[in-house]
Amino acid sequence: MRGLDTTYKIFPFWRKINHIYALTIITILCSSSYLLGRWQRSRGERSTPATIATCTTNNLTSPIQVPKLLDFSAHHMAEDDPSMSIGSGLLQARTYPSCNTNCIEYTPCEDPRRSLKLNRTRLIHLERHCPAKTELLKCRIPAPFGYKRPFTWPVSRDYAWYNNVPHKELTVKKAGQNWIRFEGDRFKFPGGGTMFRNGANAYIDDIAKLVNLQDGSIRTAIDTGCGVASWGSYLLSRNILAMSFAPRDTHEAQVQFALERGVPALIGAMASKRLPYPSRAFDMAHCSRCLIPWDQYDGVYLIEVDRVLRPGGYWILSGPPIRWKRSWKSWERSREDLNAEQTRLENLAKKLCWKKVVEKDDIAIWQKPINHFNCKRTQTDNPNPPLCPTQDLDLAWYTDLQTCLTPLPEVSVNEEVAGGQLAKWPTRLTAIPPRINSGSLNGVTPEMFQEDIKLWKRRMLHYKKVNYQLGQQGRYRNLLDMNAYLGGFAAALVDDPVWVMNVVPVEAKVNTLGVIYERGLIGTYQSWCEAMSTYPRTYDFIHADSIFTLYKDRCEMEDLLLEMDRILRPEGSVIIRDDVDVLVKIKKITDALEWDSQIVNHEDGPLKREKLLFAIKTYWTVPNPTQQQSNTRS
């Protein structure tokens, strides 16, 4: 019995020892795991730039919001669509949480994470490379904390809020070139540039001494490698509308700064695909030290400029190799190298039948012929480059660049302008475009064009009655028309201090983008089953005419609306025109996106099945980072 008593007394003691030992080991392991995880996380945060951090849904974000602002007097509400029901109950509207803070500048088709894995030859990694359908985010892109409505135009040309584009890199990298300065809570844009020693305005004055910029013959321009688009911003005061583009973050947020200033711009690169514009679109093309190798790859980039340049249009080049004799030392290149580059460039321009107008100081200007009637290259047996075969010369969506010369429309005499003579601006806006007048645009007649002008004058009056903010001077600056047709929406706003990006969907029945450019407006091609090549919060106002009917059975309605939400500014407005049944489905999603929206009657009254959905995106941002960090520590 004593042995049993002893055993009974000893076992509880050892059990206690074992329990204490096990708890100690578990505590040490858990603490070590936690500390290791914290170390790895902090290390990752230090080593991974924010621009390439993973962009995902964040269900924990508590955004900063303000009350809804929309107040429409007239409205029309349709009955719920039975197709939205499951059994006897209505389909529950899904919610769209905030994406995480790494998504603030998310551009799906120019994602830096994806570009790191792509071919870097000829900057192919900087072209559009969109995510697969399974990779599409189902969350809302947040605005940065402290985001403010941009300055109104023309003040916005010179100033932007720091919180809207919180990047100071260019203030250091381009400090000596006066691109941008940081002043307190804002950035200032002095109008400088690499080749703009005295500012963009003085630089444009120098161009104006060589080419007439005042008589209305030059209205549309393209700026390759635009930087922060100072050239385009100062051209606007001369009634010249420039399409500016540059790759995403070759210089940090350059295109985003341009858009924040209220200047037309898109993310883009000259690499292996055509630019998303029709042939014969621009009156003037410009490169100011844009670092594009014009003389390489069989001249394919200059050949592409020739394609989008209007007959008689000008190409302006400043920077290497122009004036190399004076600047070769500062460019850190040899005299022989620069001389050879300019010789190759001059020879290529001659092969394109361009005429060199002038070279003065840092600027050289060439002019494209008004036709190919007397172009010697077209009359030889072995032209170099050869004429492109018969094809759709306006095809420019994921279309490979070609080393053949885009042929101009045939003419009967040497003095005739290929494709038709354009009226000077502003007459050009309402004159019947040559593509319509010639009958080359199937299904669109001169009478239809004139009726479209009247239609949009009436529609715009209705829009401004329902959404009074559209009629307020300076309330909006950057506008987007997602299905522009003949550009009537933009034309009806031409006297307002706004600019409109006219999009012709690649799925549209008729390719009308060439007509839009012939009217003196600008735009681009786009498939709305993919994201647009622009930053979040680009547009103050979005107009979508029958876009959801066009994309029915092509892609998901919610993905299209999420893209609209991405590119729309906080407190930005939307007008969607479509069949009432379509709008009812759209409204369920816009409610889930927390837009303030109402369906209103057609301008011709309540009996029309086509209705309008007017909406405002509510203001919300990510939480205060300082407060978030303190909450995390506690």
XYZ file of C-alpha atoms in Angstrom:
634
model
C 0.000 0.000 0.000
C 2.905 2.343 0.716
C 4.157 1.811 -2.852
C 0.784 2.636 -4.238
C 0.560 5.730 -2.070
C 4.020 6.869 -3.210
C 3.152 6.339 -6.867
C -0.098 8.172 -6.465
C 1.736 11.170 -4.935
C 4.577 11.272 -7.515
C 2.524 11.110 -10.796
C 0.518 14.334 -10.299
C 3.808 16.176 -9.689
C 5.388 14.974 -12.942
C 2.194 15.706 -14.831
C 2.410 19.303 -13.664
C 6.072 19.486 -14.748
C 5.213 18.114 -18.232
C 2.365 20.589 -18.685
C 4.545 23.564 -17.718
C 7.319 22.344 -20.039
C 4.909 21.934 -22.975
C 3.333 25.346 -22.424
C 6.784 26.947 -22.302
C 7.821 25.305 -25.592
C 4.557 26.345 -27.299
C 4.939 29.928 -26.052
C 8.519 30.141 -27.365
C 7.524 28.713 -30.752
C 4.534 31.046 -31.131
C 6.575 34.092 -30.144
C 9.369 33.135 -32.530
C 6.906 32.601 -35.364
C 5.257 35.960 -34.687
C 8.564 37.832 -34.513
C 9.815 36.120 -37.684
C 6.610 37.057 -39.490
C 6.875 40.688 -38.365
C 10.530 40.809 -39.493
C 9.702 39.351 -42.910
C 6.765 41.707 -43.344
C 8.787 44.793 -42.446
C 11.598 43.639 -44.705
C 9.178 43.107 -47.566
C 7.614 46.527 -47.049
C 11.044 48.140 -47.229
C 12.226 46.224 -50.274
C 9.054 46.223 -52.405
C 8.118 49.533 -54.074
C 4.492 50.578 -53.633
C 4.041 50.714 -57.400
C 4.563 46.968 -57.774
C 2.990 45.757 -54.533
C 0.166 43.277 -54.821
C -3.191 44.857 -55.546
C -6.030 42.884 -53.924
C -9.408 43.232 -52.277
C -9.277 44.643 -48.764
C -12.399 43.904 -46.757
C -10.992 45.594 -43.655
C -10.604 49.093 -45.048
C -12.930 51.666 -43.485
C -12.979 54.451 -46.070
C -13.429 58.111 -45.263
C -16.739 59.219 -46.793
C -18.954 62.282 -47.048
C -22.736 62.397 -47.502
C -24.222 61.842 -50.965
C -24.750 64.947 -53.069
C -27.089 63.985 -55.904
C -30.419 65.793 -56.131
C -32.387 65.339 -59.347
C -35.859 66.780 -59.690
C -37.235 64.570 -62.501
C -36.887 60.816 -62.515
C -38.367 57.599 -63.887
C -38.147 54.286 -62.092
C -38.829 51.068 -63.986
C -40.107 47.889 -62.393
C -37.618 45.288 -61.204
C -36.485 43.010 -64.007
C -37.622 39.378 -63.457
C -34.284 38.217 -64.859
C -32.659 39.617 -61.727
C -34.654 37.233 -59.537
C -33.802 33.798 -58.173
C -36.932 31.742 -57.502
C -39.505 33.833 -55.697
C -37.004 36.191 -54.113
C -34.941 38.990 -55.604
C -31.261 38.380 -56.240
C -29.324 39.935 -53.402
C -27.161 42.790 -54.672
C -23.504 41.992 -54.122
C -21.170 44.441 -52.473
C -17.900 45.759 -53.833
C -15.379 46.344 -51.035
C -12.427 48.655 -51.238
C -9.271 47.327 -52.837
C -6.209 47.599 -50.624
C -4.089 50.743 -50.452
C -1.563 49.325 -52.939
C -4.237 49.765 -55.631
C -4.422 53.560 -55.446
C -2.725 53.932 -58.871
C -3.700 50.564 -60.340
C -3.669 50.470 -64.141
C -4.648 46.891 -65.051
C -3.214 46.757 -68.583
C 0.032 48.503 -67.626
C 0.672 46.745 -64.324
C 4.403 47.054 -63.408
C 4.331 43.602 -61.797
C 3.324 42.052 -65.095
C 5.742 44.142 -67.150
C 8.698 42.801 -65.168
C 8.008 39.358 -66.654
C 7.713 40.525 -70.275
C 10.105 40.956 -73.187
C 12.015 44.208 -72.759
C 13.139 44.401 -76.399
C 11.870 47.592 -78.057
C 9.966 48.483 -74.861
C 7.402 45.740 -75.512
C 6.988 45.365 -71.749
C 5.560 48.899 -71.623
C 2.742 48.149 -74.070
C -0.765 47.024 -73.104
C -0.779 43.595 -71.446
C -4.137 43.088 -69.747
C -5.005 40.649 -66.958
C -6.906 37.463 -67.708
C -10.592 37.326 -66.824
C -9.794 35.260 -63.733
C -7.435 38.021 -62.514
C -9.969 40.862 -62.684
C -10.475 42.635 -59.389
C -13.981 42.856 -57.993
C -13.218 45.735 -55.672
C -13.281 49.522 -55.860
C -10.026 51.435 -56.364
C -9.606 53.866 -53.458
C -8.490 57.464 -53.626
C -5.484 58.487 -51.515
C -6.152 60.002 -48.111
C -6.578 63.770 -48.366
C -7.660 63.668 -52.014
C -9.164 66.972 -53.194
C -11.058 68.097 -56.240
C -8.438 69.406 -58.710
C -7.932 73.097 -59.285
C -10.219 74.509 -61.961
C -8.872 75.264 -65.415
C -6.772 77.266 -66.249
C -5.273 77.332 -62.711
C -4.882 73.537 -62.910
C -2.422 73.933 -65.759
C 0.044 75.315 -63.218
C -0.955 73.600 -59.955
C -2.009 70.188 -58.607
C -2.617 68.966 -55.048
C 0.183 66.836 -53.634
C -2.241 64.410 -51.973
C -3.821 63.622 -55.342
C -0.509 62.453 -56.859
C 1.837 61.905 -53.899
C 5.106 61.547 -55.822
C 8.101 63.852 -55.425
C 10.544 61.897 -57.615
C 10.255 64.251 -60.606
C 10.890 67.306 -58.428
C 14.360 65.853 -57.854
C 15.109 64.124 -61.171
C 13.964 67.085 -63.287
C 14.802 69.864 -60.855
C 17.131 71.567 -63.310
C 14.611 71.414 -66.146
C 11.643 73.049 -64.392
C 9.184 70.252 -65.076
C 7.654 70.373 -61.620
C 8.242 71.861 -58.168
C 6.885 70.956 -54.735
C 5.433 73.867 -52.767
C 3.787 73.067 -49.438
C 0.604 71.076 -50.112
C 0.791 71.322 -53.907
C 2.911 70.932 -57.002
C 3.693 73.785 -59.357
C 4.334 73.273 -63.067
C 6.513 76.120 -64.358
C 6.101 74.936 -67.968
C 9.684 73.782 -68.348
C 11.009 70.773 -70.201
C 14.247 69.169 -71.264
C 14.358 71.352 -74.378
C 12.209 74.203 -73.008
C 14.916 76.397 -71.514
C 12.589 79.392 -71.357
C 9.378 77.454 -70.768
C 6.901 75.667 -73.041
C 5.147 78.878 -74.072
C 8.368 80.448 -75.364
C 9.252 77.157 -77.074
C 5.877 77.155 -78.855
C 6.486 80.771 -79.851
C 9.686 79.602 -81.546
C 7.718 76.938 -83.436
C 5.102 79.538 -84.404
C 7.825 81.593 -86.099
C 8.498 78.620 -88.372
C 4.955 77.204 -88.849
C 1.652 79.071 -88.800
C -0.169 78.081 -85.605
C -2.724 80.896 -85.715
C -4.766 80.488 -88.919
C -6.750 77.400 -87.842
C -5.048 75.000 -90.268
C -3.432 73.163 -87.328
C -5.931 71.900 -84.768
C -4.961 68.344 -83.705
C -1.489 67.377 -82.511
C 0.244 64.358 -80.993
C 3.088 64.581 -78.481
C 5.200 61.414 -78.208
C 6.981 60.943 -74.882
C 5.103 63.899 -73.432
C 6.558 64.102 -69.905
C 4.022 66.065 -67.839
C 2.464 67.388 -71.099
C 3.507 71.029 -70.783
C 3.708 71.323 -74.588
C 0.110 70.166 -74.929
C -1.115 72.293 -72.032
C 0.211 75.538 -73.513
C -1.058 74.714 -77.006
C -4.619 74.773 -75.685
C -4.573 78.572 -75.448
C -3.919 78.585 -79.220
C -6.960 76.379 -79.974
C -4.732 73.386 -80.697
C -5.765 70.134 -79.065
C -2.879 67.750 -78.368
C -3.016 64.035 -77.633
C -0.102 63.462 -75.263
C 1.236 60.048 -74.316
C 4.151 58.464 -72.501
C 4.871 55.050 -70.940
C 3.677 54.350 -67.440
C 6.241 55.469 -64.880
C 9.297 55.765 -67.104
C 9.326 58.957 -65.074
C 7.186 58.524 -61.969
C 3.508 59.441 -62.585
C 4.217 61.731 -65.572
C 0.939 60.962 -67.365
C -0.948 61.117 -64.078
C 0.393 64.631 -63.518
C -0.733 65.627 -67.024
C -4.263 64.416 -66.341
C -4.341 66.081 -62.928
C -3.461 69.331 -64.700
C -6.514 68.917 -66.951
C -4.551 68.079 -70.104
C -5.498 65.259 -72.534
C -3.149 62.296 -72.119
C -3.010 58.498 -72.249
C -0.495 55.906 -71.148
C 1.250 54.549 -74.230
C 4.527 53.545 -75.831
C 5.871 53.203 -79.345
C 7.025 49.593 -79.342
C 5.597 46.832 -81.534
C 1.948 47.892 -82.052
C 0.314 50.734 -83.925
C -0.800 53.751 -81.948
C -4.569 53.528 -81.236
C -5.493 56.274 -83.705
C -6.733 56.236 -87.310
C -4.644 57.151 -90.318
C -4.452 60.838 -91.306
C -5.521 61.952 -87.819
C -3.099 64.657 -86.663
C -2.111 67.983 -88.201
C 1.132 68.074 -86.231
C 3.356 65.525 -84.475
C 6.010 66.433 -81.916
C 8.991 64.865 -80.171
C 11.085 66.864 -77.725
C 13.928 64.611 -76.662
C 11.427 61.775 -76.364
C 14.244 59.198 -76.765
C 12.441 57.220 -79.491
C 15.008 55.622 -81.864
C 13.502 57.041 -85.043
C 16.327 55.833 -87.287
C 16.298 52.204 -86.058
C 14.249 49.061 -86.836
C 13.933 50.011 -90.526
C 12.398 53.350 -89.542
C 9.218 51.685 -88.258
C 8.443 54.405 -85.690
C 8.722 57.288 -88.142
C 6.653 55.271 -90.616
C 3.958 55.036 -87.928
C 4.084 58.823 -87.452
C 3.589 59.108 -91.213
C 0.487 56.880 -90.955
C -1.244 59.060 -88.328
C -0.084 62.380 -89.822
C -2.508 64.228 -92.076
C -1.433 65.068 -95.667
C 0.502 68.315 -95.403
C 1.009 67.798 -91.670
C 4.205 68.680 -89.805
C 6.642 66.612 -87.754
C 8.673 68.606 -85.205
C 11.818 67.216 -83.582
C 13.982 68.873 -80.939
C 16.848 67.274 -79.105
C 19.313 64.615 -80.291
C 20.507 64.499 -82.990
C 19.342 68.027 -83.952
C 22.074 70.642 -83.429
C 24.531 67.957 -82.374
C 27.497 70.122 -83.334
C 26.674 72.437 -80.462
C 25.376 69.963 -77.889
C 27.228 66.676 -78.403
C 29.363 67.049 -75.281
C 26.393 67.623 -72.953
C 24.604 64.649 -74.529
C 27.650 62.479 -73.733
C 27.786 61.044 -77.231
C 30.426 61.239 -79.936
C 30.232 63.620 -82.888
C 30.472 60.679 -85.289
C 27.584 58.818 -83.634
C 25.256 61.825 -83.683
C 26.198 62.788 -87.236
C 25.454 59.243 -88.428
C 22.089 59.268 -86.630
C 20.999 62.521 -88.208
C 22.106 61.318 -91.649
C 20.001 58.152 -91.286
C 17.060 60.236 -90.086
C 17.307 62.669 -93.004
C 17.488 59.788 -95.495
C 14.463 58.087 -93.969
C 12.407 61.286 -94.158
C 13.272 61.586 -97.862
C 12.127 57.998 -98.455
C 8.804 58.957 -96.904
C 8.683 61.873 -99.366
C 8.761 64.366 -96.526
C 10.177 67.824 -97.159
C 12.448 69.403 -94.579
C 10.973 72.828 -93.934
C 13.586 74.281 -91.602
C 16.198 73.560 -88.963
C 16.821 76.420 -86.590
C 18.502 76.317 -83.201
C 17.217 73.160 -81.448
C 14.189 72.624 -83.699
C 13.855 70.772 -87.001
C 10.558 70.583 -88.928
C 9.518 68.266 -91.760
C 6.285 68.325 -93.776
C 4.410 65.355 -95.173
C 3.291 65.733 -98.814
C -0.361 66.534 -99.506
C -0.502 63.469 -101.789
C 1.697 60.785 -103.353
C 1.143 62.012 -106.914
C 4.739 62.989 -107.551
C 6.414 60.901 -104.882
C 9.385 59.373 -106.707
C 9.412 56.435 -104.346
C 6.012 55.269 -105.610
C 7.235 55.289 -109.218
C 10.275 53.061 -108.824
C 10.443 49.310 -109.235
C 12.049 48.719 -105.831
C 10.642 51.271 -103.410
C 12.047 51.346 -99.911
C 9.929 51.318 -97.862
C 7.294 49.738 -100.118
C 3.667 50.784 -100.156
C 1.491 48.790 -97.788
C -0.938 46.401 -99.480
C -4.628 47.283 -99.633
C -6.057 46.995 -96.124
C -7.923 48.912 -93.478
C -5.448 51.715 -92.862
C -7.376 52.839 -89.773
C -7.065 49.434 -88.101
C -5.049 50.167 -84.961
C -6.083 47.993 -82.025
C -3.369 45.454 -81.227
C -2.225 45.831 -84.846
C 1.467 45.184 -85.497
C 3.634 48.041 -86.705
C 4.646 47.702 -90.334
C 7.701 48.853 -92.272
C 5.655 49.700 -95.348
C 4.373 53.153 -96.208
C 0.677 53.829 -95.695
C -0.667 54.911 -99.111
C -2.650 58.125 -99.316
C -6.003 58.184 -101.134
C -5.673 58.621 -104.890
C -5.764 62.091 -106.447
C -6.132 63.192 -110.060
C -3.876 66.271 -109.986
C -0.794 67.252 -108.017
C -2.531 70.162 -106.235
C -5.301 67.982 -104.759
C -5.141 67.046 -101.075
C -5.374 63.291 -100.619
C -8.525 62.353 -98.744
C -10.020 65.829 -99.120
C -9.236 69.372 -98.012
C -10.215 70.234 -94.446
C -11.799 73.516 -93.466
C -9.881 75.616 -90.956
C -10.831 75.641 -87.298
C -13.479 76.408 -86.041
C -15.452 75.969 -89.296
C -14.010 72.465 -89.431
C -16.118 71.351 -86.448
C -19.447 71.580 -88.292
C -18.298 71.260 -91.928
C -19.111 67.872 -93.470
C -15.982 65.741 -92.909
C -14.235 64.494 -96.082
C -14.642 60.847 -95.062
C -18.425 61.361 -95.054
C -18.552 63.671 -98.049
C -16.651 61.178 -100.195
C -18.944 58.303 -99.239
C -16.041 56.256 -97.892
C -17.729 55.818 -94.506
C -20.402 53.203 -95.086
C -23.808 53.983 -93.631
C -23.174 57.658 -92.782
C -24.432 60.378 -95.130
C -23.968 64.171 -95.039
C -27.632 64.497 -94.043
C -27.124 62.133 -91.111
C -24.123 64.181 -89.987
C -26.103 67.421 -90.007
C -28.983 65.789 -88.133
C -26.508 64.503 -85.529
C -25.363 68.081 -84.833
C -28.973 69.154 -84.182
C -29.623 66.069 -82.068
C -26.722 66.778 -79.729
C -27.607 70.408 -79.252
C -31.007 69.248 -78.008
C -29.575 66.476 -75.868
C -27.046 68.763 -74.235
C -29.762 71.197 -73.209
C -31.567 68.291 -71.523
C -28.388 67.066 -69.830
C -27.671 70.467 -68.349
C -31.221 70.819 -67.063
C -31.109 67.496 -65.242
C -27.502 67.744 -64.040
C -27.049 71.459 -63.407
C -23.362 70.889 -62.556
C -22.667 70.096 -66.223
C -23.665 73.661 -67.003
C -21.414 75.173 -64.321
C -18.271 76.665 -65.834
C -15.229 74.942 -64.337
C -17.092 72.170 -62.487
C -15.710 69.544 -64.882
C -12.571 69.491 -66.995
C -11.666 65.951 -68.160
C -14.583 64.275 -69.947
C -14.916 60.826 -71.528
C -17.405 59.726 -74.186
C -17.305 55.928 -74.194
C -19.178 55.497 -77.486
C -18.619 58.733 -79.370
C -19.969 57.853 -82.869
C -19.474 61.181 -84.753
C -18.271 63.180 -81.739
C -21.582 65.011 -81.252
C -21.365 65.046 -77.447
C -17.913 66.686 -77.554
C -18.925 69.110 -80.297
C -21.888 70.323 -78.218
C -19.466 71.236 -75.396
C -16.801 72.916 -77.524
C -17.434 76.370 -76.057
C -17.092 75.117 -72.452
C -13.702 74.944 -70.673
C -13.562 71.152 -71.048
C -11.931 68.552 -73.279
C -13.450 65.229 -74.288
C -11.708 61.923 -74.968
C -13.866 60.447 -77.731
C -13.715 56.660 -77.738
C -14.812 54.582 -80.703
C -15.178 50.987 -79.471
C -13.441 48.461 -81.688
C -16.684 46.474 -81.618
C -18.719 49.377 -83.082
C -20.454 48.700 -86.409
C -18.830 51.719 -88.088
C -15.299 53.009 -87.450
C -15.945 56.739 -87.083
C -12.772 57.852 -85.280
C -11.325 59.297 -88.491
C -14.393 61.558 -88.777
C -13.910 62.734 -85.191
C -10.360 63.819 -86.010
C -11.488 65.467 -89.236
C -13.830 67.568 -87.090
C -10.848 68.793 -85.045
C -11.573 66.624 -82.012
C -9.452 63.885 -80.455
C -10.067 60.319 -79.346
C -8.859 56.738 -79.253
C -9.869 53.160 -79.968
C -10.837 50.956 -77.039
C -12.417 47.612 -76.312
C -14.424 48.061 -73.131
C -13.974 44.400 -72.284
C -10.523 45.599 -71.195
C -9.300 48.419 -68.986
C -8.416 51.809 -70.428
C -4.772 52.909 -70.618
C -5.121 55.573 -67.990
C -4.728 56.099 -64.261
C -7.509 55.882 -61.666
C -9.442 59.136 -61.190
C -8.729 60.428 -64.714
C -12.179 61.760 -65.631
C -14.569 64.205 -63.985
C -17.464 63.141 -66.195
C -18.274 59.986 -68.193
C -20.894 59.702 -70.937
C -21.952 56.218 -72.043
C -24.420 56.029 -74.933
C -25.759 52.486 -75.547
C -22.449 51.036 -74.423
C -24.036 48.262 -72.353
C -26.259 47.158 -75.219
C -23.183 47.077 -77.458
C -21.308 44.824 -75.025
C -24.207 42.545 -74.162
C -22.953 38.924 -74.246
C -19.391 40.184 -74.861
C -18.269 40.872 -71.297
C -19.670 41.320 -67.810
C -21.692 44.399 -66.926
C -20.125 44.623 -63.458
C -16.589 44.597 -64.892
C -17.443 47.507 -67.172
C -18.963 49.463 -64.294
C -15.984 48.703 -62.056
C -13.716 50.117 -64.767
C -15.875 53.239 -64.954
C -15.605 53.523 -61.173
C -11.811 53.166 -61.405
C -11.293 55.989 -63.901
C -13.925 58.350 -62.446
C -12.929 60.944 -59.864
C -14.612 61.083 -56.455
C -17.719 63.260 -56.896
C -17.456 62.765 -60.643
C -20.637 62.336 -62.686
C -21.947 59.762 -65.154
C -24.697 59.767 -67.771
C -25.666 56.369 -69.155
C -28.155 56.178 -72.053
C -29.726 52.789 -72.735
C -32.899 50.735 -72.760
C -34.821 50.990 -69.498
C -34.461 47.268 -68.766
C -30.695 47.550 -69.114
C -30.600 50.609 -66.868
C -32.506 48.825 -64.104
C -29.810 46.150 -64.016
C -27.092 48.812 -64.114
C -28.637 50.678 -61.198
C -28.482 47.603 -58.976
C -24.726 47.528 -59.536
C -24.217 51.291 -59.184
C -26.066 51.130 -55.866
C -23.616 48.415 -54.776
C -20.775 50.694 -55.906
C -22.298 53.337 -53.613
C -22.965 55.739 -56.473
C -25.846 58.128 -55.950
C -27.998 57.520 -59.032
C -31.443 57.974 -60.545
C -33.085 56.922 -63.795
C -34.688 59.850 -65.612
C -36.755 60.282 -68.732
C -35.475 60.589 -72.287
C -35.283 64.170 -73.618
C -38.298 63.361 -75.834
C -40.486 62.321 -72.916
C -41.558 59.308 -70.835
C -42.891 57.222 -73.725
C -39.405 56.412 -75.006
C -37.943 53.083 -73.869
C -34.496 54.624 -73.878
C -33.886 56.310 -70.524
C -30.984 58.061 -68.841
C -29.190 57.105 -65.663
C -27.595 60.095 -63.958
C -25.122 59.277 -61.199
C -22.462 60.759 -58.959
C -19.626 58.740 -57.474
C -19.549 59.480 -53.769
C -16.401 60.827 -52.152
C -14.363 58.286 -50.209
C -10.679 57.659 -49.574
C -8.427 55.245 -47.767
C -8.141 55.901 -44.024
C -5.527 58.218 -42.588
C -2.241 56.238 -42.828
C -0.973 57.720 -39.553
C -4.102 56.672 -37.704
C -3.975 53.221 -39.319
C -0.373 52.705 -38.181
C -1.191 53.711 -34.606
C -4.172 51.324 -34.566
C -1.941 48.521 -35.854
C 0.639 49.114 -33.121
C -2.020 49.143 -30.417
